[in-house]
mmCIF file of C-alpha atoms and ligand atoms in Angstrom:
data_model
loop_
_atom_site.group_PDB
_atom_site.id
_atom_site.type_symbol
_atom_site.label_atom_id
_atom_site.label_comp_id
_atom_site.label_asym_id
_atom_site.label_seq_id
_atom_site.Cartn_x
_atom_site.Cartn_y
_atom_site.Cartn_z
ATOM 1 C CA MET S 1 163.396 34.846 -111.842
ATOM 2 C CA ARG S 2 162.135 36.956 -114.982
ATOM 3 C CA GLY S 3 159.555 34.672 -117.406
ATOM 4 C CA TYR S 4 157.914 33.206 -113.704
ATOM 5 C CA ALA S 5 157.698 37.137 -111.937
ATOM 6 C CA MET S 6 155.480 37.990 -115.984
ATOM 7 C CA ALA S 7 153.227 35.634 -115.700
ATOM 8 C CA VAL S 8 152.088 36.005 -111.306
ATOM 9 C CA VAL S 9 152.134 39.370 -112.397
ATOM 10 C CA VAL S 10 149.979 37.915 -115.844
ATOM 11 C CA LEU S 11 147.206 36.595 -113.079
ATOM 12 C CA ALA S 12 147.162 39.294 -110.774
ATOM 13 C CA GLY S 13 146.368 41.593 -113.454
ATOM 14 C CA LEU S 14 143.649 38.882 -114.854
ATOM 15 C CA GLY S 15 141.952 39.577 -111.019
ATOM 16 C CA LEU S 16 141.089 42.888 -112.493
ATOM 17 C CA ALA S 17 140.125 42.245 -115.316
ATOM 18 C CA GLN S 18 137.942 39.363 -113.852
ATOM 19 C CA ALA S 19 136.209 41.687 -111.483
ATOM 20 C CA ALA S 20 135.340 44.488 -114.529
ATOM 21 C CA LEU S 21 133.857 41.545 -116.147
ATOM 22 C CA GLY S 22 131.685 40.002 -113.858
ATOM 23 C CA GLN S 23 129.755 37.563 -115.173
ATOM 24 C CA GLU S 24 130.584 37.408 -118.697
ATOM 25 C CA LEU S 25 133.239 35.043 -117.259
ATOM 26 C CA THR S 26 131.691 32.445 -115.479
ATOM 27 C CA GLY S 27 130.901 29.826 -118.890
ATOM 28 C CA LEU S 28 133.602 27.305 -119.618
ATOM 29 C CA ALA S 29 136.168 29.201 -121.718
ATOM 30 C CA ARG S 30 136.400 26.972 -125.162
ATOM 31 C CA LEU S 31 140.013 26.516 -126.631
ATOM 32 C CA ASP S 32 140.106 26.832 -130.475
ATOM 33 C CA PRO S 33 142.954 23.890 -132.003
ATOM 34 C CA ALA S 34 142.548 26.055 -135.391
ATOM 35 C CA ARG S 35 143.445 29.437 -134.509
ATOM 36 C CA SER S 36 146.051 27.644 -131.975
ATOM 37 C CA SER S 37 149.531 26.373 -132.380
ATOM 38 C CA VAL S 38 152.661 25.049 -130.599
ATOM 39 C CA THR S 39 155.896 26.334 -133.391
ATOM 40 C CA ASP S 40 159.907 26.757 -133.567
ATOM 41 C CA SER S 41 160.169 30.519 -133.083
ATOM 42 C CA GLY S 42 163.429 32.253 -134.189
ATOM 43 C CA TRP S 43 166.455 30.465 -133.697
ATOM 44 C CA SER S 44 166.182 27.994 -130.788
ATOM 45 C CA GLY S 45 162.889 29.193 -129.314
ATOM 46 C CA ILE S 46 159.448 27.763 -128.956
ATOM 47 C CA ALA S 47 155.438 29.707 -128.912
ATOM 48 C CA VAL S 48 152.664 28.715 -127.920
ATOM 49 C CA GLU S 49 149.280 30.808 -128.805
ATOM 50 C CA LEU S 50 146.369 29.532 -127.811
ATOM 51 C CA GLN S 51 142.799 31.106 -128.668
ATOM 52 C CA LEU S 52 139.945 30.862 -125.740
ATOM 53 C CA SER S 53 136.478 31.607 -126.016
ATOM 54 C CA GLN S 54 137.639 34.447 -122.811
ATOM 55 C CA PRO S 55 140.082 35.322 -120.686
ATOM 56 C CA VAL S 56 140.421 33.014 -117.840
ATOM 57 C CA PRO S 57 142.919 32.982 -114.692
ATOM 58 C CA TRP S 58 146.326 30.838 -116.051
ATOM 59 C CA ARG S 59 150.120 30.924 -114.985
ATOM 60 C CA VAL S 60 152.756 29.251 -116.875
ATOM 61 C CA ARG S 61 155.957 27.397 -115.086
ATOM 62 C CA VAL S 62 158.611 24.703 -116.028
ATOM 63 C CA LEU S 63 159.151 21.249 -114.036
ATOM 64 C CA ASP S 64 162.496 19.381 -114.704
ATOM 65 C CA GLY S 65 162.585 15.029 -114.923
ATOM 66 C CA PRO S 66 162.424 15.431 -117.913
ATOM 67 C CA PRO S 67 161.929 18.858 -119.029
ATOM 68 C CA ARG S 68 157.594 19.778 -119.533
ATOM 69 C CA LEU S 69 156.153 23.565 -119.662
ATOM 70 C CA VAL S 70 153.322 23.527 -117.434
ATOM 71 C CA MET S 71 150.275 25.982 -117.461
ATOM 72 C CA ASP S 72 147.021 26.018 -115.676
ATOM 73 C CA PHE S 73 144.518 27.507 -116.337
ATOM 74 C CA ARG S 74 140.714 28.078 -114.699
ATOM 75 C CA GLU S 75 138.761 25.570 -116.241
ATOM 76 C CA VAL S 76 139.413 25.546 -120.370
ATOM 77 C CA ASP S 77 137.784 23.308 -122.211
ATOM 78 C CA PHE S 78 140.748 21.891 -124.155
ATOM 79 C CA GLY S 79 137.978 19.802 -126.454
ATOM 80 C CA GLN S 80 139.746 18.433 -129.914
ATOM 81 C CA VAL S 81 143.498 19.921 -128.213
ATOM 82 C CA SER S 82 145.262 17.109 -130.205
ATOM 83 C CA SER S 83 143.951 19.004 -133.824
ATOM 84 C CA MET S 84 145.722 21.813 -133.014
ATOM 85 C CA PRO S 85 149.069 22.395 -134.717
ATOM 86 C CA GLU S 86 151.698 21.364 -133.517
ATOM 87 C CA THR S 87 155.469 21.394 -135.497
ATOM 88 C CA SER S 88 157.944 22.198 -133.309
ATOM 89 C CA ASP S 89 160.916 20.369 -132.972
ATOM 90 C CA HIS S 90 161.731 21.058 -129.389
ATOM 91 C CA VAL S 91 158.193 19.156 -128.345
ATOM 92 C CA SER S 92 157.584 15.501 -127.635
ATOM 93 C CA ALA S 93 155.027 15.572 -126.016
ATOM 94 C CA LEU S 94 151.600 17.836 -125.578
ATOM 95 C CA ARG S 95 148.715 17.070 -123.901
ATOM 96 C CA ALA S 96 146.327 19.212 -122.209
ATOM 97 C CA GLY S 97 142.499 18.480 -119.982
ATOM 98 C CA GLY S 98 140.622 18.934 -116.485
ATOM 99 C CA PHE S 99 143.539 18.375 -113.498
ATOM 100 C CA ARG S 100 142.163 19.492 -110.480
ATOM 101 C CA THR S 101 138.281 20.838 -110.118
ATOM 102 C CA GLY S 102 137.754 24.180 -111.339
ATOM 103 C CA TRP S 103 140.996 23.755 -113.426
ATOM 104 C CA SER S 104 142.514 22.558 -116.826
ATOM 105 C CA ARG S 105 145.539 22.329 -117.399
ATOM 106 C CA LEU S 106 147.914 22.086 -120.925
ATOM 107 C CA VAL S 107 151.965 20.538 -120.345
ATOM 108 C CA LEU S 108 154.190 20.060 -123.237
ATOM 109 C CA GLU S 109 157.391 17.699 -122.739
ATOM 110 C CA LEU S 110 160.252 19.531 -124.064
ATOM 111 C CA ASP S 111 163.794 18.101 -125.391
ATOM 112 C CA GLY S 112 166.160 19.918 -123.219
ATOM 113 C CA PRO S 113 166.052 22.898 -120.697
ATOM 114 C CA PHE S 114 163.821 26.237 -121.492
ATOM 115 C CA THR S 115 162.624 28.557 -119.791
ATOM 116 C CA VAL S 116 159.805 31.478 -119.956
ATOM 117 C CA ALA S 117 160.274 34.587 -121.820
ATOM 118 C CA GLU S 118 157.541 36.277 -122.127
ATOM 119 C CA ALA S 119 153.604 35.354 -121.589
ATOM 120 C CA GLY S 120 150.929 37.616 -121.638
ATOM 121 C CA MET S 121 147.124 37.515 -122.371
ATOM 122 C CA GLN S 122 145.174 39.862 -125.583
ATOM 123 C CA THR S 123 141.784 40.392 -124.968
ATOM 124 C CA GLY S 124 139.228 41.369 -126.805
ATOM 125 C CA ASP S 125 138.002 38.826 -130.021
ATOM 126 C CA GLY S 126 138.264 36.027 -126.541
ATOM 127 C CA ALA S 127 141.184 35.566 -125.191
ATOM 128 C CA ARG S 128 144.563 35.342 -127.414
ATOM 129 C CA ILE S 129 148.038 33.706 -125.472
ATOM 130 C CA ARG S 130 151.079 33.232 -126.337
ATOM 131 C CA VAL S 131 154.198 31.670 -124.686
ATOM 132 C CA GLU S 132 157.537 32.509 -126.284
ATOM 133 C CA LEU S 133 160.222 29.453 -124.368
ATOM 134 C CA ASP S 134 164.045 30.353 -125.032
ATOM 135 C CA ALA S 135 166.912 28.074 -124.797
ATOM 136 C CA ALA S 136 168.018 28.339 -121.910
ATOM 137 C CA ASP S 137 171.308 27.207 -119.695
ATOM 138 C CA PRO S 138 170.892 23.872 -117.664
ATOM 139 C CA GLU S 139 171.212 25.763 -114.389
ATOM 140 C CA ASP S 140 169.195 28.521 -114.721
ATOM 141 C CA PHE S 141 166.046 26.226 -115.847
ATOM 142 C CA ALA S 142 166.774 24.186 -113.290
ATOM 143 C CA ALA S 143 166.940 26.985 -110.713
ATOM 144 C CA ARG S 144 164.148 27.904 -112.264
ATOM 145 C CA ALA S 145 161.362 24.671 -112.596
ATOM 146 C CA ALA S 146 162.494 24.072 -108.872
ATOM 147 C CA ILE S 147 160.695 26.600 -107.895
ATOM 148 C CA PRO S 148 157.961 26.070 -105.374
ATOM 149 C CA GLU S 149 154.494 26.024 -106.315
ATOM 150 C CA PRO S 150 153.400 29.364 -104.515
ATOM 151 C CA PRO S 151 150.837 29.281 -101.582
ATOM 152 C CA GLY S 152 147.339 27.459 -103.069
ATOM 153 C CA TRP S 153 149.140 26.238 -106.119
ATOM 154 C CA ALA S 154 150.530 22.780 -105.643
ATOM 155 C CA LEU S 155 148.131 19.517 -105.312
ATOM 156 C CA PRO S 156 145.737 19.214 -102.444
ATOM 157 C CA LYS S 157 147.344 15.905 -100.767
ATOM 158 C CA ALA S 158 143.687 14.635 -101.153
ATOM 159 C CA THR S 159 142.228 16.409 -104.338
ATOM 160 C CA LEU S 160 138.374 15.266 -103.803
ATOM 161 C CA PRO S 161 137.048 15.596 -100.432
ATOM 162 C CA GLU S 162 134.787 12.906 -100.229
ATOM 163 C CA GLN S 163 137.255 9.819 -99.653
ATOM 164 C CA ARG S 164 135.273 8.854 -96.675
ATOM 165 C CA ALA S 165 133.778 5.252 -96.966
ATOM 166 C CA GLN S 166 129.873 3.982 -97.215
ATOM 167 C CA GLY S 167 128.321 1.162 -96.901
ATOM 168 C CA GLN S 168 128.155 -0.931 -94.264
ATOM 169 C CA GLY S 169 130.189 -3.877 -93.768
ATOM 170 C CA PRO S 170 132.958 -5.039 -91.860
ATOM 171 C CA LEU S 171 136.230 -4.459 -94.675
ATOM 172 C CA THR S 172 136.374 -1.502 -96.027
ATOM 173 C CA VAL S 173 137.317 -1.211 -100.298
ATOM 174 C CA VAL S 174 139.210 0.791 -102.055
ATOM 175 C CA LEU S 175 137.940 1.303 -105.580
ATOM 176 C CA ASP S 176 140.476 2.830 -107.793
ATOM 177 C CA PRO S 177 139.088 3.805 -111.657
ATOM 178 C CA GLY S 178 142.734 4.571 -113.398
ATOM 179 C CA HIS S 179 143.336 7.458 -115.537
ATOM 180 C CA GLY S 180 141.306 10.635 -115.827
ATOM 181 C CA GLY S 181 141.261 14.284 -116.568
ATOM 182 C CA ILE S 182 144.260 15.144 -118.222
ATOM 183 C CA ASP S 183 145.368 12.056 -118.634
ATOM 184 C CA PRO S 184 142.543 9.568 -120.179
ATOM 185 C CA GLY S 185 144.654 6.674 -120.503
ATOM 186 C CA ALA S 186 144.133 4.412 -123.632
ATOM 187 C CA GLU S 187 141.863 6.071 -126.163
ATOM 188 C CA ARG S 188 139.692 4.434 -128.578
ATOM 189 C CA PRO S 189 137.154 7.592 -129.753
ATOM 190 C CA PRO S 190 134.915 7.853 -128.735
ATOM 191 C CA VAL S 191 135.975 5.834 -125.566
ATOM 192 C CA THR S 192 138.739 6.639 -123.310
ATOM 193 C CA GLU S 193 139.647 4.019 -120.186
ATOM 194 C CA ALA S 194 139.396 6.489 -117.855
ATOM 195 C CA SER S 195 135.679 7.149 -118.732
ATOM 196 C CA LEU S 196 135.250 3.750 -119.253
ATOM 197 C CA MET S 197 136.869 2.946 -115.857
ATOM 198 C CA LEU S 198 135.157 5.508 -114.101
ATOM 199 C CA THR S 199 131.643 3.493 -115.336
ATOM 200 C CA PHE S 200 133.008 0.592 -114.010
ATOM 201 C CA ALA S 201 133.786 1.592 -110.609
ATOM 202 C CA ARG S 202 130.885 2.824 -109.638
ATOM 203 C CA GLU S 203 129.216 0.127 -110.862
ATOM 204 C CA VAL S 204 131.717 -2.146 -108.863
ATOM 205 C CA LYS S 205 130.484 0.322 -105.987
ATOM 206 C CA GLU S 206 126.911 -0.269 -105.735
ATOM 207 C CA ALA S 207 127.645 -4.217 -106.430
ATOM 208 C CA LEU S 208 129.851 -4.148 -103.514
ATOM 209 C CA LEU S 209 127.096 -1.719 -101.360
ATOM 210 C CA ARG S 210 124.060 -4.362 -102.664
ATOM 211 C CA ASP S 211 125.577 -6.928 -101.457
ATOM 212 C CA GLY S 212 125.801 -5.213 -98.000
ATOM 213 C CA THR S 213 129.850 -6.597 -96.376
ATOM 214 C CA PHE S 214 131.602 -3.862 -97.742
ATOM 215 C CA ARG S 215 132.241 0.162 -97.054
ATOM 216 C CA VAL S 216 133.282 1.283 -99.970
ATOM 217 C CA ALA S 217 135.624 4.233 -100.659
ATOM 218 C CA MET S 218 136.871 5.979 -104.852
ATOM 219 C CA THR S 219 140.107 7.531 -105.064
ATOM 220 C CA ARG S 220 137.694 9.906 -107.926
ATOM 221 C CA GLU S 221 134.518 10.178 -107.991
ATOM 222 C CA GLU S 222 134.950 12.231 -111.315
ATOM 223 C CA ASP S 223 137.233 13.249 -114.348
ATOM 224 C CA VAL S 224 139.226 14.699 -112.549
ATOM 225 C CA PHE S 225 143.714 13.918 -112.933
ATOM 226 C CA VAL S 226 144.535 12.350 -109.361
ATOM 227 C CA PRO S 227 148.180 11.803 -109.121
ATOM 228 C CA LEU S 228 148.955 7.625 -108.361
ATOM 229 C CA GLU S 229 150.565 8.938 -105.258
ATOM 230 C CA THR S 230 147.629 10.591 -103.788
ATOM 231 C CA ARG S 231 145.710 7.599 -105.329
ATOM 232 C CA ILE S 232 146.940 5.229 -101.958
ATOM 233 C CA THR S 233 146.879 8.826 -99.316
ATOM 234 C CA LEU S 234 143.479 8.311 -100.260
ATOM 235 C CA ALA S 235 142.769 5.202 -99.261
ATOM 236 C CA ARG S 236 144.738 5.261 -96.268
ATOM 237 C CA GLU S 237 142.190 8.259 -95.676
ATOM 238 C CA ALA S 238 140.000 6.270 -95.732
ATOM 239 C CA GLY S 239 140.826 2.999 -93.398
ATOM 240 C CA GLY S 240 140.786 0.924 -96.730
ATOM 241 C CA GLN S 241 141.685 -2.594 -95.674
ATOM 242 C CA VAL S 242 141.606 -3.400 -99.520
ATOM 243 C CA PHE S 243 143.330 -1.418 -102.513
ATOM 244 C CA VAL S 244 141.622 -2.620 -106.250
ATOM 245 C CA SER S 245 142.830 -0.173 -109.113
ATOM 246 C CA LEU S 246 140.447 -0.464 -112.371
ATOM 247 C CA HIS S 247 142.358 -0.181 -115.385
ATOM 248 C CA ALA S 248 141.827 -1.245 -119.056
ATOM 249 C CA ASP S 249 145.578 -0.858 -121.156
ATOM 250 C CA ALA S 250 145.390 -0.409 -125.037
ATOM 251 C CA ILE S 251 148.835 -3.014 -125.330
ATOM 252 C CA ALA S 252 151.342 -2.954 -127.916
ATOM 253 C CA GLU S 253 153.574 -5.513 -127.462
ATOM 254 C CA GLY S 254 152.564 -9.212 -127.138
ATOM 255 C CA GLU S 255 149.297 -10.831 -126.996
ATOM 256 C CA ALA S 256 146.869 -8.874 -124.988
ATOM 257 C CA VAL S 257 143.350 -9.959 -124.507
ATOM 258 C CA GLY S 258 140.587 -11.088 -121.589
ATOM 259 C CA ALA S 259 141.025 -9.749 -117.879
ATOM 260 C CA THR S 260 144.491 -10.175 -116.431
ATOM 261 C CA LEU S 261 145.422 -9.207 -112.013
ATOM 262 C CA TYR S 262 148.652 -7.048 -111.681
ATOM 263 C CA THR S 263 150.419 -7.351 -108.334
ATOM 264 C CA LEU S 264 153.472 -5.134 -107.015
ATOM 265 C CA ALA S 265 156.785 -6.831 -108.092
ATOM 266 C CA ASP S 266 160.891 -5.667 -108.178
ATOM 267 C CA GLU S 267 160.987 -7.982 -110.996
ATOM 268 C CA ALA S 268 158.043 -7.569 -113.608
ATOM 269 C CA SER S 269 156.763 -10.690 -115.173
ATOM 270 C CA ASP S 270 157.296 -10.234 -118.289
ATOM 271 C CA ALA S 271 158.425 -6.669 -120.928
ATOM 272 C CA ALA S 272 154.738 -6.424 -121.926
ATOM 273 C CA ALA S 273 154.384 -5.579 -117.211
ATOM 274 C CA ARG S 274 156.940 -3.529 -117.249
ATOM 275 C CA ALA S 275 155.685 -1.542 -119.955
ATOM 276 C CA LEU S 276 153.078 -0.849 -118.732
ATOM 277 C CA ALA S 277 154.148 -0.223 -115.349
ATOM 278 C CA GLU S 278 156.274 2.252 -116.661
ATOM 279 C CA ARG S 279 153.359 3.788 -118.982
ATOM 280 C CA HIS S 280 151.248 4.147 -115.929
ATOM 281 C CA ASP S 281 154.376 6.457 -114.598
ATOM 282 C CA ARG S 282 154.886 8.196 -117.247
ATOM 283 C CA ASP S 283 151.156 8.727 -117.839
ATOM 284 C CA ASP S 284 151.131 10.853 -114.834
ATOM 285 C CA LEU S 285 154.434 12.715 -115.250
ATOM 286 C CA LEU S 286 153.512 13.905 -117.891
ATOM 287 C CA SER S 287 150.334 15.430 -116.264
ATOM 288 C CA GLY S 288 152.543 17.857 -114.736
ATOM 289 C CA VAL S 289 153.182 15.640 -111.453
ATOM 290 C CA ASP S 290 156.851 14.759 -110.170
ATOM 291 C CA LEU S 291 157.002 11.333 -108.453
ATOM 292 C CA THR S 292 160.612 11.326 -107.743
ATOM 293 C CA GLY S 293 161.888 12.955 -104.632
ATOM 294 C CA HIS S 294 159.062 12.976 -101.967
ATOM 295 C CA ASP S 295 157.614 9.765 -101.932
ATOM 296 C CA ASP S 296 158.915 7.897 -99.090
ATOM 297 C CA LEU S 297 156.488 5.363 -100.113
ATOM 298 C CA VAL S 298 157.675 3.827 -102.872
ATOM 299 C CA ALA S 299 161.840 3.759 -100.879
ATOM 300 C CA THR S 300 163.238 0.486 -100.934
ATOM 301 C CA VAL S 301 163.136 -0.233 -97.296
ATOM 302 C CA LEU S 302 159.360 -0.666 -97.861
ATOM 303 C CA MET S 303 159.516 -1.934 -100.825
ATOM 304 C CA ASP S 304 161.343 -4.844 -98.742
ATOM 305 C CA MET S 305 158.741 -4.983 -95.591
ATOM 306 C CA ALA S 306 155.584 -4.865 -98.454
ATOM 307 C CA ARG S 307 157.060 -7.939 -99.672
ATOM 308 C CA ALA S 308 156.967 -9.851 -96.612
ATOM 309 C CA GLU S 309 154.103 -8.231 -94.590
ATOM 310 C CA THR S 310 151.524 -8.083 -97.734
ATOM 311 C CA GLY S 311 153.013 -10.008 -100.818
ATOM 312 C CA PRO S 312 151.275 -12.901 -99.575
ATOM 313 C CA ARG S 313 148.208 -11.838 -99.349
ATOM 314 C CA ASN S 314 148.445 -9.515 -102.652
ATOM 315 C CA GLU S 315 148.796 -13.084 -104.034
ATOM 316 C CA ARG S 316 145.774 -14.647 -102.429
ATOM 317 C CA LEU S 317 144.067 -11.961 -103.622
ATOM 318 C CA ALA S 318 144.920 -12.221 -107.261
ATOM 319 C CA LEU S 319 144.055 -16.977 -106.812
ATOM 320 C CA ALA S 320 140.733 -15.464 -105.983
ATOM 321 C CA LEU S 321 139.795 -12.457 -108.152
ATOM 322 C CA GLU S 322 141.331 -15.209 -110.774
ATOM 323 C CA ALA S 323 139.150 -18.363 -109.332
ATOM 324 C CA ALA S 324 136.187 -16.145 -109.006
ATOM 325 C CA ILE S 325 136.203 -14.504 -112.516
ATOM 326 C CA LYS S 326 136.695 -17.969 -114.081
ATOM 327 C CA ALA S 327 133.650 -19.073 -112.337
ATOM 328 C CA GLU S 328 131.424 -16.132 -113.852
ATOM 329 C CA GLY S 329 132.647 -17.685 -116.930
ATOM 330 C CA LEU S 330 134.470 -14.618 -118.095
ATOM 331 C CA ALA S 331 138.034 -14.572 -120.289
ATOM 332 C CA MET S 332 141.403 -13.943 -119.326
ATOM 333 C CA HIS S 333 144.684 -13.145 -120.716
ATOM 334 C CA ARG S 334 146.854 -16.235 -120.969
ATOM 335 C CA HIS S 335 148.875 -15.990 -118.286
ATOM 336 C CA PRO S 336 145.477 -13.900 -115.317
ATOM 337 C CA ARG S 337 148.748 -13.562 -112.907
ATOM 338 C CA GLN S 338 151.288 -11.122 -113.932
ATOM 339 C CA ALA S 339 153.645 -8.925 -111.428
ATOM 340 C CA ALA S 340 155.599 -4.953 -112.054
ATOM 341 C CA GLY S 341 156.120 -2.000 -110.493
ATOM 342 C CA PHE S 342 153.293 -0.355 -110.420
ATOM 343 C CA SER S 343 153.877 3.310 -108.930
ATOM 344 C CA VAL S 344 150.315 3.017 -107.387
ATOM 345 C CA LEU S 345 150.084 -0.685 -105.464
ATOM 346 C CA LYS S 346 153.225 0.441 -103.327
ATOM 347 C CA SER S 347 151.664 0.728 -100.478
ATOM 348 C CA PRO S 348 153.093 -1.194 -97.578
ATOM 349 C CA ASP S 349 150.596 -1.965 -95.835
ATOM 350 C CA LEU S 350 147.555 -2.282 -97.788
ATOM 351 C CA PRO S 351 146.882 -5.576 -100.113
ATOM 352 C CA SER S 352 146.876 -4.109 -104.060
ATOM 353 C CA ILE S 353 146.096 -5.439 -107.072
ATOM 354 C CA LEU S 354 145.609 -3.534 -110.285
ATOM 355 C CA VAL S 355 142.949 -5.483 -112.324
ATOM 356 C CA GLU S 356 142.967 -4.686 -115.835
ATOM 357 C CA THR S 357 139.957 -5.798 -116.739
ATOM 358 C CA GLY S 358 140.100 -6.327 -120.775
ATOM 359 C CA PHE S 359 142.746 -4.617 -122.657
ATOM 360 C CA MET S 360 141.155 -1.651 -124.936
ATOM 361 C CA SER S 361 143.537 -2.813 -127.758
ATOM 362 C CA SER S 362 141.447 -5.313 -129.001
ATOM 363 C CA ASP S 363 138.245 -5.161 -130.627
ATOM 364 C CA ALA S 364 136.480 -8.049 -128.181
ATOM 365 C CA ASP S 365 137.896 -7.240 -125.380
ATOM 366 C CA LEU S 366 136.783 -3.491 -125.910
ATOM 367 C CA ALA S 367 132.810 -4.363 -127.482
ATOM 368 C CA ARG S 368 132.801 -6.783 -123.610
ATOM 369 C CA LEU S 369 133.912 -2.931 -121.722
ATOM 370 C CA ARG S 370 131.498 -1.055 -123.552
ATOM 371 C CA ASP S 371 128.632 -3.946 -123.034
ATOM 372 C CA PRO S 372 126.393 -2.976 -119.316
ATOM 373 C CA ALA S 373 125.703 -6.854 -118.589
ATOM 374 C CA TRP S 374 129.680 -7.916 -119.584
ATOM 375 C CA ARG S 375 130.596 -5.403 -116.892
ATOM 376 C CA ALA S 376 127.739 -6.855 -114.526
ATOM 377 C CA ARG S 377 128.895 -9.612 -114.519
ATOM 378 C CA MET S 378 133.069 -8.442 -114.285
ATOM 379 C CA ALA S 379 131.682 -6.855 -110.704
ATOM 380 C CA ARG S 380 129.458 -10.149 -109.563
ATOM 381 C CA ALA S 381 133.592 -11.924 -110.215
ATOM 382 C CA LEU S 382 134.939 -8.931 -108.056
ATOM 383 C CA VAL S 383 132.753 -9.182 -105.085
ATOM 384 C CA GLU S 384 132.611 -12.515 -105.080
ATOM 385 C CA GLY S 385 136.217 -12.518 -104.674
ATOM 386 C CA LEU S 386 136.631 -9.750 -102.517
ATOM 387 C CA LYS S 387 134.417 -11.807 -100.166
ATOM 388 C CA ALA S 388 136.353 -15.077 -100.893
ATOM 389 C CA TRP S 389 139.575 -13.358 -100.187
ATOM 390 C CA ALA S 390 138.284 -11.609 -97.183
ATOM 391 C CA ARG S 391 137.088 -14.834 -95.122
ATOM 392 C CA GLU S 392 140.348 -16.304 -96.210
ATOM 393 C CA ASP S 393 142.745 -13.663 -94.858
ATOM 394 C CA ALA S 394 140.621 -13.468 -91.981
ATOM 395 C CA ALA S 395 141.150 -17.060 -91.163
ATOM 396 C CA LEU S 396 144.420 -17.258 -91.260
ATOM 397 C CA LYS S 397 144.509 -13.709 -89.304
ATOM 398 C CA ASP S 398 142.909 -16.267 -87.132
ATOM 399 C CA LEU S 399 145.486 -18.953 -88.148
ATOM 400 C CA LEU S 400 148.588 -16.410 -86.665
ATOM 401 C CA ARG S 401 147.026 -15.370 -83.832
ATOM 402 C CA ARG S 402 146.596 -18.207 -81.923
HETATM 403 ZN ZN1 ZN X 501 145.663 2.220 -117.539
#
């Protein structure tokens, strides 16, 4: 308990410091990567040193599966965190960014069990944060990783206040801009998949509302991290009738050019599709959220139900979108309909599809994705595809009722 308790003390102590400093703390704190580092320390320890432009409330803890160090800060701009020297042999991945509104997060993926031996912040020249980790025995680590979040610290079930659908029409479409916040998705500087898909989702939303036959909700309206599970919860709370997740991933393996439509399946259509679904789960995990253990939506029973009830509706949705994208004359992947175990598609009763609008790993796709005129055509195709699917879905429902 010692390390964790110390971190809480740091946080509580800072509350007083913040009161004393008053106005000075209102600006956004910035990380100075050149004066920050992650290094090996002593026999088998890790030292994390962060130089911030000003003190902020913060805390630190460990999580398991995989072992991670998670540090949360009140609004820190991590900027070029990737240029921070990271030389520890025990750290396999590092990421930082917005976590939820008003909070930023730094996550280090560790190669084994470590616990927080020391955590403190010196103020004066901005704020200097130092965290020392020691290798720990697995049981001690597991116990600390299992400590529940103190009240108010867990991500709220729905992170956005405005998930209510806007619009007039009978069908509620939930648009899900992939990634966000600490999870940028694919990156081709200065473009990130997260920002590109937020822009595109706003454009699709406009197009759907203009059409007048839809109501629209979004799983995020800003550059904020939303766990995959929460995206499903938001969709349900908004009364969603169809869920469209928007992506533009980078892919290393196989050919990846043109729009591709992914539906849920246990068996991935190929290795590239499987890798894509696994990477999305990993992005979620690296952001400090644990998908396992508490997600009854991914239970096998419900998966089977999804396949029986919603599977054929998903298939027709994919076919309708494929036809609409082709009718708009837009480039599609050689195999435009694929399947994999995407966690965000696991709503048992909500028709769901993941649209790779293109692949940021392809120069041609990236140029198209950055072109507003191309995006307007893709948005139009999605509107037309959804309309065609909705008509067919309603007709089939009528047929079944008779
Ligand atoms: Zn993605």
